[in-house]
mmCIF file of C-alpha atoms in Angstrom:
data_model
loop_
_atom_site.group_PDB
_atom_site.id
_atom_site.type_symbol
_atom_site.label_atom_id
_atom_site.label_comp_id
_atom_site.label_asym_id
_atom_site.label_seq_id
_atom_site.Cartn_x
_atom_site.Cartn_y
_atom_site.Cartn_z
ATOM 1 C CA MET N 96 21.709 -18.006 -10.605
ATOM 2 C CA ALA N 97 20.919 -14.483 -9.485
ATOM 3 C CA GLU N 98 17.249 -13.369 -9.286
ATOM 4 C CA SER N 99 15.761 -10.210 -8.048
ATOM 5 C CA VAL N 100 12.305 -8.328 -7.499
ATOM 6 C CA ASN N 101 11.633 -4.627 -7.106
ATOM 7 C CA ILE N 102 9.016 -3.546 -4.698
ATOM 8 C CA ARG N 103 7.539 -0.175 -4.109
ATOM 9 C CA LEU N 104 4.907 1.242 -1.690
ATOM 10 C CA LYS N 105 1.660 2.175 -3.586
ATOM 11 C CA GLY N 106 -0.887 3.152 -0.877
ATOM 12 C CA GLU N 107 -1.470 2.542 2.908
ATOM 13 C CA MET N 108 -0.034 -1.017 2.975
ATOM 14 C CA ALA N 109 -0.261 -1.890 -0.802
ATOM 15 C CA PHE N 110 2.970 -2.603 -2.742
ATOM 16 C CA ASP N 111 3.502 -2.960 -6.507
ATOM 17 C CA ILE N 112 6.042 -5.946 -7.156
ATOM 18 C CA GLU N 113 7.932 -6.131 -10.428
ATOM 19 C CA ILE N 114 8.858 -9.792 -10.873
ATOM 20 C CA ASP N 115 10.211 -11.407 -13.986
ATOM 21 C CA GLY N 116 8.897 -8.602 -16.090
ATOM 22 C CA HIS N 117 5.420 -8.943 -14.551
ATOM 23 C CA HIS N 118 3.629 -6.668 -11.977
ATOM 24 C CA LEU N 119 1.744 -7.986 -9.013
ATOM 25 C CA MET N 120 0.109 -5.919 -6.195
ATOM 26 C CA ILE N 121 0.080 -7.188 -2.703
ATOM 27 C CA ASP N 122 -1.793 -5.705 0.271
ATOM 28 C CA SER N 123 -2.912 -6.477 3.732
ATOM 29 C CA ALA N 124 -6.301 -6.948 5.290
ATOM 30 C CA PRO N 125 -8.247 -3.960 6.551
ATOM 31 C CA GLU N 126 -7.838 -4.872 10.123
ATOM 32 C CA PHE N 127 -4.046 -4.443 9.550
ATOM 33 C CA GLY N 128 -4.425 -1.124 7.772
ATOM 34 C CA GLY N 129 -4.555 -2.430 4.075
ATOM 35 C CA GLU N 130 -7.255 -2.404 1.570
ATOM 36 C CA ASN N 131 -7.227 -6.050 0.331
ATOM 37 C CA ARG N 132 -5.979 -4.812 -3.118
ATOM 38 C CA GLY N 133 -3.813 -7.988 -3.624
ATOM 39 C CA PRO N 134 -2.681 -11.141 -1.783
ATOM 40 C CA LYS N 135 -1.097 -10.876 1.699
ATOM 41 C CA PRO N 136 2.733 -11.279 1.323
ATOM 42 C CA LYS N 137 2.977 -14.351 3.609
ATOM 43 C CA ASN N 138 0.527 -16.295 1.487
ATOM 44 C CA LEU N 139 2.834 -15.884 -1.506
ATOM 45 C CA MET N 140 4.957 -18.567 0.215
ATOM 46 C CA LEU N 141 1.931 -21.058 -0.106
ATOM 47 C CA ALA N 142 1.706 -19.997 -3.828
ATOM 48 C CA SER N 143 5.486 -20.371 -4.244
ATOM 49 C CA ILE N 144 5.603 -23.891 -2.741
ATOM 50 C CA GLY N 145 2.540 -25.097 -4.689
ATOM 51 C CA GLY N 146 3.675 -23.625 -7.992
ATOM 52 C CA CYS N 147 7.214 -25.082 -7.531
ATOM 53 C CA THR N 148 6.070 -28.588 -6.707
ATOM 54 C CA GLY N 149 3.331 -28.368 -9.300
ATOM 55 C CA MET N 150 5.818 -27.684 -12.087
ATOM 56 C CA ASP N 151 7.955 -30.554 -10.943
ATOM 57 C CA VAL N 152 5.038 -32.938 -10.983
ATOM 58 C CA VAL N 153 3.766 -31.805 -14.417
ATOM 59 C CA SER N 154 7.242 -32.232 -15.814
ATOM 60 C CA MET N 155 7.622 -35.752 -14.416
ATOM 61 C CA LEU N 156 4.193 -36.951 -15.381
ATOM 62 C CA ARG N 157 4.823 -35.903 -19.020
ATOM 63 C CA LYS N 158 8.249 -37.537 -19.011
ATOM 64 C CA MET N 159 6.675 -40.760 -17.676
ATOM 65 C CA ARG N 160 4.085 -40.429 -20.325
ATOM 66 C CA VAL N 161 1.167 -40.307 -17.788
ATOM 67 C CA PRO N 162 -1.836 -38.686 -19.403
ATOM 68 C CA PHE N 163 -4.055 -36.506 -17.255
ATOM 69 C CA ASP N 164 -6.824 -34.027 -17.906
ATOM 70 C CA ASP N 165 -6.459 -31.621 -15.025
ATOM 71 C CA LEU N 166 -4.164 -30.890 -12.146
ATOM 72 C CA ARG N 167 -5.069 -28.861 -9.142
ATOM 73 C CA ILE N 168 -3.060 -28.242 -5.943
ATOM 74 C CA GLU N 169 -4.379 -26.980 -2.712
ATOM 75 C CA VAL N 170 -1.962 -25.594 -0.320
ATOM 76 C CA SER N 171 -3.024 -24.749 3.169
ATOM 77 C CA GLY N 172 -0.836 -23.684 6.205
ATOM 78 C CA ASN N 173 -1.104 -22.578 9.842
ATOM 79 C CA ILE N 174 0.503 -19.299 10.879
ATOM 80 C CA THR N 175 1.650 -19.078 14.617
ATOM 81 C CA GLU N 176 0.064 -16.722 16.884
ATOM 82 C CA GLU N 177 3.551 -15.740 18.387
ATOM 83 C CA HIS N 178 6.056 -13.554 16.672
ATOM 84 C CA PRO N 179 7.699 -14.001 14.267
ATOM 85 C CA ARG N 180 4.305 -15.084 12.839
ATOM 86 C CA HIS N 181 5.328 -17.819 10.369
ATOM 87 C CA PHE N 182 3.886 -21.003 8.910
ATOM 88 C CA ASP N 183 4.669 -23.900 11.229
ATOM 89 C CA THR N 184 2.658 -26.462 9.270
ATOM 90 C CA ILE N 185 1.941 -26.779 5.450
ATOM 91 C CA HIS N 186 -0.235 -29.358 3.756
ATOM 92 C CA ILE N 187 -0.221 -29.850 0.063
ATOM 93 C CA ILE N 188 -3.051 -31.718 -1.748
ATOM 94 C CA TYR N 189 -2.344 -32.929 -5.402
ATOM 95 C CA ILE N 190 -5.618 -33.493 -7.182
ATOM 96 C CA ILE N 191 -5.100 -35.217 -10.548
ATOM 97 C CA LYS N 192 -7.899 -35.925 -12.927
ATOM 98 C CA GLY N 193 -7.998 -38.440 -15.843
ATOM 99 C CA LEU N 194 -8.844 -41.994 -16.847
ATOM 100 C CA ASN N 195 -6.765 -44.875 -15.471
ATOM 101 C CA ILE N 196 -4.009 -42.868 -14.011
ATOM 102 C CA PRO N 197 -1.418 -45.035 -12.242
ATOM 103 C CA ARG N 198 -1.280 -44.000 -8.690
ATOM 104 C CA ASP N 199 2.214 -45.495 -8.333
ATOM 105 C CA LYS N 200 3.718 -43.180 -11.021
ATOM 106 C CA VAL N 201 2.046 -40.136 -9.426
ATOM 107 C CA GLU N 202 3.425 -40.991 -6.077
ATOM 108 C CA THR N 203 6.934 -41.331 -7.534
ATOM 109 C CA ALA N 204 6.584 -37.844 -9.225
ATOM 110 C CA VAL N 205 5.348 -36.264 -5.939
ATOM 111 C CA ASN N 206 7.877 -37.943 -3.820
ATOM 112 C CA LEU N 207 10.748 -36.863 -6.167
ATOM 113 C CA SER N 208 9.518 -33.380 -5.963
ATOM 114 C CA GLN N 209 9.135 -33.286 -2.214
ATOM 115 C CA GLU N 210 12.373 -35.144 -1.448
ATOM 116 C CA LYS N 211 14.765 -34.016 -4.113
ATOM 117 C CA TYR N 212 13.685 -31.403 -6.558
ATOM 118 C CA CYS N 213 11.454 -28.604 -5.056
ATOM 119 C CA GLY N 214 13.696 -25.996 -3.599
ATOM 120 C CA VAL N 215 10.946 -24.083 -2.000
ATOM 121 C CA THR N 216 9.921 -27.219 -0.086
ATOM 122 C CA TYR N 217 13.595 -27.501 0.944
ATOM 123 C CA SER N 218 13.677 -24.035 2.224
ATOM 124 C CA LEU N 219 10.385 -24.006 4.047
ATOM 125 C CA ARG N 220 10.878 -27.518 5.570
ATOM 126 C CA GLN N 221 13.435 -26.010 8.028
ATOM 127 C CA SER N 222 10.823 -24.060 9.813
ATOM 128 C CA ALA N 223 7.375 -25.923 8.961
ATOM 129 C CA SER N 224 6.332 -29.403 9.051
ATOM 130 C CA ILE N 225 5.139 -30.262 5.506
ATOM 131 C CA THR N 226 2.799 -33.081 4.648
ATOM 132 C CA HIS N 227 1.037 -34.079 1.434
ATOM 133 C CA GLU N 228 -1.585 -36.310 -0.025
ATOM 134 C CA ILE N 229 -2.595 -37.288 -3.548
ATOM 135 C CA ILE N 230 -6.249 -37.551 -4.763
ATOM 136 C CA ILE N 231 -7.035 -39.134 -8.191
ATOM 137 C CA GLU N 232 -10.332 -38.283 -9.671
ATOM 138 C CA GLU N 233 -11.831 -40.112 -12.725
ATOM 139 C CA MET X 270 -4.412 -18.917 11.811
ATOM 140 C CA ALA X 271 -5.320 -21.025 8.802
ATOM 141 C CA GLU X 272 -4.549 -19.824 5.227
ATOM 142 C CA SER X 273 -4.920 -21.487 1.855
ATOM 143 C CA VAL X 274 -4.368 -21.081 -1.858
ATOM 144 C CA ASN X 275 -5.813 -23.041 -4.731
ATOM 145 C CA ILE X 276 -3.675 -23.711 -7.847
ATOM 146 C CA ARG X 277 -4.658 -25.093 -11.224
ATOM 147 C CA LEU X 278 -2.652 -25.888 -14.374
ATOM 148 C CA LYS X 279 -3.605 -23.651 -17.252
ATOM 149 C CA GLY X 280 -1.189 -24.517 -20.051
ATOM 150 C CA GLU X 281 2.190 -26.061 -20.612
ATOM 151 C CA MET X 282 3.608 -24.961 -17.335
ATOM 152 C CA ALA X 283 1.368 -21.936 -16.267
ATOM 153 C CA PHE X 284 -0.705 -22.142 -13.272
ATOM 154 C CA ASP X 285 -3.529 -19.915 -12.073
ATOM 155 C CA ILE X 286 -3.323 -19.251 -8.331
ATOM 156 C CA GLU X 287 -6.296 -18.205 -6.280
ATOM 157 C CA ILE X 288 -5.031 -16.274 -3.294
ATOM 158 C CA ASP X 289 -6.868 -14.006 -0.749
ATOM 159 C CA GLY X 290 -9.643 -13.694 -3.388
ATOM 160 C CA HIS X 291 -7.295 -12.528 -6.019
ATOM 161 C CA HIS X 292 -5.832 -14.392 -9.152
ATOM 162 C CA LEU X 293 -2.328 -14.637 -10.105
ATOM 163 C CA MET X 294 -0.696 -16.395 -13.039
ATOM 164 C CA ILE X 295 2.722 -18.042 -12.528
ATOM 165 C CA ASP X 296 4.777 -19.685 -15.349
ATOM 166 C CA SER X 297 8.275 -20.910 -16.057
ATOM 167 C CA ALA X 298 10.740 -19.620 -18.710
ATOM 168 C CA PRO X 299 10.737 -21.086 -22.200
ATOM 169 C CA GLU X 300 13.859 -23.013 -21.646
ATOM 170 C CA PHE X 301 12.039 -24.947 -18.911
ATOM 171 C CA GLY X 302 8.977 -25.544 -21.151
ATOM 172 C CA GLY X 303 6.937 -22.461 -20.117
ATOM 173 C CA GLU X 304 5.886 -19.335 -21.848
ATOM 174 C CA ASN X 305 6.782 -16.631 -19.325
ATOM 175 C CA ARG X 306 3.077 -15.762 -18.744
ATOM 176 C CA GLY X 307 3.680 -14.947 -15.175
ATOM 177 C CA PRO X 308 6.385 -14.840 -12.434
ATOM 178 C CA LYS X 309 8.540 -18.018 -11.680
ATOM 179 C CA PRO X 310 7.236 -19.700 -8.596
ATOM 180 C CA LYS X 311 10.649 -19.574 -6.701
ATOM 181 C CA ASN X 312 10.858 -15.794 -7.111
ATOM 182 C CA LEU X 313 7.536 -15.382 -5.267
ATOM 183 C CA MET X 314 9.518 -16.025 -2.097
ATOM 184 C CA LEU X 315 11.625 -12.940 -2.799
ATOM 185 C CA ALA X 316 8.335 -11.022 -3.321
ATOM 186 C CA SER X 317 7.058 -12.573 -0.084
ATOM 187 C CA ILE X 318 10.000 -11.555 2.064
ATOM 188 C CA GLY X 319 10.056 -8.074 0.568
ATOM 189 C CA GLY X 320 6.407 -7.435 1.009
ATOM 190 C CA CYS X 321 6.415 -8.881 4.502
ATOM 191 C CA THR X 322 9.344 -6.822 5.810
ATOM 192 C CA GLY X 323 8.157 -3.737 3.885
ATOM 193 C CA MET X 324 4.735 -3.800 5.533
ATOM 194 C CA ASP X 325 6.517 -4.134 8.989
ATOM 195 C CA VAL X 326 8.770 -1.139 8.292
ATOM 196 C CA VAL X 327 5.895 1.005 6.928
ATOM 197 C CA SER X 328 3.822 0.401 10.052
ATOM 198 C CA MET X 329 6.723 1.139 12.335
ATOM 199 C CA LEU X 330 7.877 4.270 10.576
ATOM 200 C CA ARG X 331 4.226 5.631 10.784
ATOM 201 C CA LYS X 332 4.010 4.701 14.522
ATOM 202 C CA MET X 333 7.344 6.511 15.073
ATOM 203 C CA ARG X 334 5.960 9.481 13.094
ATOM 204 C CA VAL X 335 8.801 9.436 10.612
ATOM 205 C CA PRO X 336 7.497 11.043 7.357
ATOM 206 C CA PHE X 337 8.782 9.798 4.086
ATOM 207 C CA ASP X 338 7.914 10.327 0.405
ATOM 208 C CA ASP X 339 8.632 6.935 -1.047
ATOM 209 C CA LEU X 340 9.729 3.438 0.042
ATOM 210 C CA ARG X 341 11.230 0.924 -2.210
ATOM 211 C CA ILE X 342 12.672 -2.469 -1.531
ATOM 212 C CA GLU X 343 15.026 -4.433 -3.814
ATOM 213 C CA VAL X 344 15.348 -8.068 -3.063
ATOM 214 C CA SER X 345 17.983 -10.250 -4.722
ATOM 215 C CA GLY X 346 18.914 -13.916 -4.135
ATOM 216 C CA ASN X 347 21.276 -16.592 -5.284
ATOM 217 C CA ILE X 348 19.668 -19.911 -6.433
ATOM 218 C CA THR X 349 22.098 -22.908 -5.945
ATOM 219 C CA GLU X 350 23.072 -25.008 -8.911
ATOM 220 C CA GLU X 351 22.509 -28.249 -7.086
ATOM 221 C CA HIS X 352 19.150 -29.804 -6.336
ATOM 222 C CA PRO X 353 17.058 -29.012 -4.534
ATOM 223 C CA ARG X 354 17.670 -25.587 -6.196
ATOM 224 C CA HIS X 355 17.028 -23.005 -3.400
ATOM 225 C CA PHE X 356 18.034 -19.571 -2.448
ATOM 226 C CA ASP X 357 21.159 -19.798 -0.218
ATOM 227 C CA THR X 358 21.612 -15.989 -0.050
ATOM 228 C CA ILE X 359 19.114 -13.221 -0.029
ATOM 229 C CA HIS X 360 19.901 -9.534 0.170
ATOM 230 C CA ILE X 361 17.334 -6.763 0.987
ATOM 231 C CA ILE X 362 17.915 -3.235 0.135
ATOM 232 C CA TYR X 363 15.475 -0.636 1.854
ATOM 233 C CA ILE X 364 15.367 2.618 -0.125
ATOM 234 C CA ILE X 365 13.574 5.374 1.673
ATOM 235 C CA LYS X 366 13.154 8.861 0.326
ATOM 236 C CA GLY X 367 12.249 12.100 2.137
ATOM 237 C CA LEU X 368 13.665 15.107 3.813
ATOM 238 C CA ASN X 369 15.514 14.895 7.156
ATOM 239 C CA ILE X 370 14.743 11.175 7.677
ATOM 240 C CA PRO X 371 16.392 10.081 10.845
ATOM 241 C CA ARG X 372 18.539 7.068 9.969
ATOM 242 C CA ASP X 373 18.562 5.738 13.563
ATOM 243 C CA LYS X 374 14.756 5.380 13.464
ATOM 244 C CA VAL X 375 14.862 3.537 10.136
ATOM 245 C CA GLU X 376 17.473 1.212 11.366
ATOM 246 C CA THR X 377 15.307 0.430 14.460
ATOM 247 C CA ALA X 378 12.339 -0.256 12.279
ATOM 248 C CA VAL X 379 14.451 -2.506 9.840
ATOM 249 C CA ASN X 380 16.074 -4.320 12.646
ATOM 250 C CA LEU X 381 12.847 -4.966 14.571
ATOM 251 C CA SER X 382 11.407 -6.513 11.368
ATOM 252 C CA GLN X 383 14.373 -8.537 10.536
ATOM 253 C CA GLU X 384 15.018 -9.781 14.152
ATOM 254 C CA LYS X 385 11.486 -9.949 15.568
ATOM 255 C CA TYR X 386 8.373 -9.457 13.399
ATOM 256 C CA CYS X 387 9.041 -10.767 9.839
ATOM 257 C CA GLY X 388 7.830 -14.336 9.681
ATOM 258 C CA VAL X 389 8.926 -14.797 6.191
ATOM 259 C CA THR X 390 12.519 -13.707 7.091
ATOM 260 C CA TYR X 391 12.329 -16.211 10.031
ATOM 261 C CA SER X 392 11.318 -19.073 7.720
ATOM 262 C CA LEU X 393 13.859 -18.347 5.132
ATOM 263 C CA ARG X 394 16.804 -17.623 7.350
ATOM 264 C CA GLN X 395 16.900 -21.430 8.191
ATOM 265 C CA SER X 396 18.108 -22.224 4.658
ATOM 266 C CA ALA X 397 19.581 -18.777 3.371
ATOM 267 C CA SER X 398 21.973 -16.184 4.626
ATOM 268 C CA ILE X 399 19.885 -13.004 4.715
ATOM 269 C CA THR X 400 21.528 -9.486 4.734
ATOM 270 C CA HIS X 401 20.231 -6.093 4.343
ATOM 271 C CA GLU X 402 21.192 -2.437 3.765
ATOM 272 C CA ILE X 403 19.417 0.873 4.104
ATOM 273 C CA ILE X 404 19.668 3.798 1.583
ATOM 274 C CA ILE X 405 18.192 7.140 2.454
ATOM 275 C CA GLU X 406 17.581 9.446 -0.433
ATOM 276 C CA GLU X 407 16.707 13.222 -0.110
#
């Protein structure tokens, strides 16, 4: 399936991105000549992996008829000091809130996403060590 | 350097993402249970690579004192049909507009980004074939 985005310089380091019919501004931090008018481009990768696996997990929990009140995902990563500066570690925390949530089903959903379905995890795992944990809150 | 994003489910398949102090909504297409309230998570990778290399090229053209009126970047990619569905090809088109722009300097900037500086290119090259072209418009 073909996908595309259009990007245009809109300031010192800010770019407007047209993506799936939506617009998004990215920028860099002032110490790198930007004005912080939007997220840094590299961190969009953390958003991409968290969103991709999050959608997998939501779909699977619903299919498994696991009710939950809230789902949050925290994604953190370390960027190397050496060029090319890239994420060499990524850690994903899945925080699921609800009453009597069966941990085994959540683990099944997360593992299926991480090992089989999440294409962003697949892409980034080649250059980063990716780990995860699950927190269940009542 | 440590970076992080916070993601929270906000609808059927929509997620709010807090990233570098900004908020971004992602969603999936209606055929996958979403409402198209924001970009698809996988396409954030195309935005990430285009923004990352775009900032490199802007910085280097300015350092090389190459004046230009406009910089656009089109990033397209193919997503595999098989799971994990990921980008197996990515093509980046750099479109630079201005009078008497020296192609050799633009090529130097783009090549330095693609081969040395752009960490997103480095990360994605492990799982995708990445190609590029340069278009200079007067």
